[in-house]
Amino acid sequence: MKLRIGIIGAGPSGLAQLRAFKSAEKNGEEIPEIVCFEKQADWGGLWNYTWRTGVGKYGEPIHGSMYKYLWSNGPKECLEFADYPFDEHFDKPISSYPPRSVLFDYIQGRVKKSDVRKYIRFNTTTRWVEYNEETQKFTVILDDLVNNRTYSEIFDYLVVATGHFSTPNMPYFEGIENFPGTIMHAHDFRGADQFKDKNVLLIGSSYSAEDIGVQSYKHGAKSVTLSYRSNPIGMDWPEGIKEVPLLTNFEDDIVHFSDGSQENFDAVVMCTGYQHKFPFLPDEMRLKTPNCLYPNNLYKGIIFNELPKLIYLGMQDQYYTFNMFDAQAWFARDLIQGKIIMPSKEERLEDIKKWLKKSTANQTHDDEVDFQTDYVRELISMTDYPEFNLDAVAKRFKQWLKDKDEDILRYRDKTYTSVITGTEAEIHHTAWLDEMDDSYERFLADVPELEKT
């Protein structure tokens, strides 16, 4: 009998796993029976924008943290699929920092070409998973949300590709319950235009705070204040954006900070990160990790060491994204197909320890880039995923970090050359700070012709 593979999630990681198996089938291999479960009505994971917050149409927690006007915060040349370059999809050069709608179209292009939609059951959420040691199979309890029907499926391998940017960390500060303005987590943020002429406080010092801060500035916020717990982001902020130490408490609309300062605010956005949350898994199968470059207990950052038939994709903190998910999916596929031999538990543990030790040596962002480059390189070397110049990608990442330090408002106007095709990106027709329309049509339009109409 054919192996049965269950995949939970049809975002970039789950789609990468489907694509990996289709690639093997195209090369003449027999592939297992595959079923992918996606609780949203469409694929794309976080890239599938919804106006909804809180719960969705069927009462399930909203997965997406995507917002209007989001543009890639890293060069597209660093996330390009090795087997599906941007040139192939758009048939012309585009700029290095596309908006969400354009990247979502690119993600869809590859999986449409691969004909993997037939494997996905949409509007289906995973309720519970059990593993039978005797049969060595998973039983997955599922809800068909449209038909309000609960049923179960049995699988030989289970791939968890649910991501880890959906369940917010929501801290409490004294007096916050009396704040009269808007309070939200970045997960529920849907656009900065609501903050026009308002004083906005962002709590946090990572990518969400950085990007929502500049988006708020761009869309006309009166002031933007970023409150950090340990270390400031440390950019050369323009007038109107500033960083302050962590707040201590709220007093109505006044916020007090640990340096003794205080200020009035109209809105607060918690940019305080996300939890790795797997409520459908029993304790002994659940990955428990902070957001880091190498989660413990995962062999090659993928295989759950206590139960190697359980596979986690995309659980790392990320510089690399789409192409790293591909590398992981190809590796997982070849393990399932028997092309890579699973080492003993002790050997797997030693490999995990090696990578954990290496990760603790990272001191700078450049070190982190090199670490993840080496990780992706190792995975690719073990499969038939198309090789590409990872050192050149790492160089682009490091330049991107410098570009942001030099000008946080204009780094998206920079261009890079594709590592895959050698194509030089075009300069976008409108500077990012002046571009208020993030639609697919506007991005790809010839502006003089567009303005005539």
XYZ file of N, CA and C in Angstrom, residues 160 287 292-305 310-316 324-325 328-329 331-332 348 351-352 355-356 371 375 378-379:
114
model
N 3.832 19.299 9.736
C 3.220 20.482 10.356
C 3.812 21.709 9.690
N 6.266 20.902 19.472
C 7.510 21.671 19.452
C 7.379 22.848 20.408
N 13.747 31.421 17.159
C 15.212 31.386 17.088
C 15.637 30.772 15.768
N 16.923 30.862 15.469
C 17.434 30.371 14.193
C 17.525 28.854 14.127
N 17.552 28.191 15.288
C 17.632 26.727 15.262
C 16.881 26.164 16.460
N 15.605 25.809 16.279
C 14.829 25.243 17.383
C 15.411 23.915 17.861
N 15.435 23.734 19.166
C 15.912 22.484 19.739
C 14.932 21.353 19.416
N 15.451 20.136 19.441
C 14.662 18.911 19.237
C 14.244 18.671 17.789
N 14.778 19.437 16.854
C 14.481 19.205 15.444
C 15.762 18.832 14.697
N 15.847 17.592 14.227
C 16.983 17.162 13.422
C 16.941 17.877 12.076
N 18.056 18.498 11.725
C 18.168 19.330 10.516
C 17.124 20.454 10.527
N 16.685 20.825 11.724
C 15.701 21.907 11.841
C 14.331 21.518 11.336
N 14.085 20.205 11.154
C 12.870 19.736 10.491
C 12.224 18.542 11.197
N 13.010 17.517 11.514
C 12.491 16.228 11.973
C 12.413 16.221 13.503
N 11.213 15.975 14.048
C 11.025 15.930 15.498
C 11.784 14.725 16.045
N 12.765 14.983 16.895
C 13.705 13.916 17.257
C 13.054 12.780 18.036
N 7.214 12.717 12.433
C 6.592 14.028 12.588
C 7.559 15.094 12.094
N 7.128 15.883 11.121
C 7.999 16.828 10.421
C 7.460 18.242 10.616
N 8.344 19.160 10.963
C 7.988 20.571 11.107
C 8.717 21.364 10.028
N 7.993 22.198 9.293
C 8.608 23.058 8.279
C 8.463 24.530 8.662
N 9.518 25.296 8.420
C 9.449 26.748 8.561
C 9.346 27.266 9.973
N 9.885 26.544 10.948
C 9.728 26.939 12.348
C 10.855 27.835 12.850
N 11.810 28.144 12.001
C 12.955 28.973 12.383
C 12.601 30.467 12.319
N 14.372 28.586 1.604
C 14.682 27.721 2.749
C 13.562 26.707 2.965
N 12.306 27.144 2.819
C 11.201 26.194 2.959
C 11.312 25.104 1.890
N 13.991 22.617 2.949
C 13.471 21.743 4.003
C 12.507 20.705 3.427
N 11.617 21.165 2.539
C 10.605 20.268 1.969
C 11.245 19.177 1.112
N 14.253 17.976 1.494
C 14.912 17.055 2.438
C 13.887 16.118 3.073
N 12.765 16.679 3.542
C 11.715 15.862 4.161
C 11.170 14.836 3.170
N 21.156 11.788 15.593
C 20.356 12.999 15.339
C 20.574 14.028 16.442
N 23.806 15.842 16.037
C 23.722 16.836 14.966
C 22.990 18.085 15.455
N 21.921 17.892 16.217
C 21.183 19.034 16.780
C 22.102 19.854 17.678
N 24.519 22.083 15.736
C 23.930 23.312 15.199
C 23.565 24.308 16.298
N 23.109 23.799 17.445
C 22.789 24.691 18.559
C 24.043 25.408 19.059
N 25.084 31.888 9.320
C 24.600 30.659 9.952
C 23.475 30.040 9.132
N 23.159 26.540 6.880
C 22.074 25.583 7.128
C 21.364 25.218 5.825
N 23.579 23.100 3.509
C 23.674 21.685 3.862
C 22.446 20.914 3.371
N 21.257 21.487 3.584
C 20.037 20.800 3.145
C 20.034 20.590 1.630
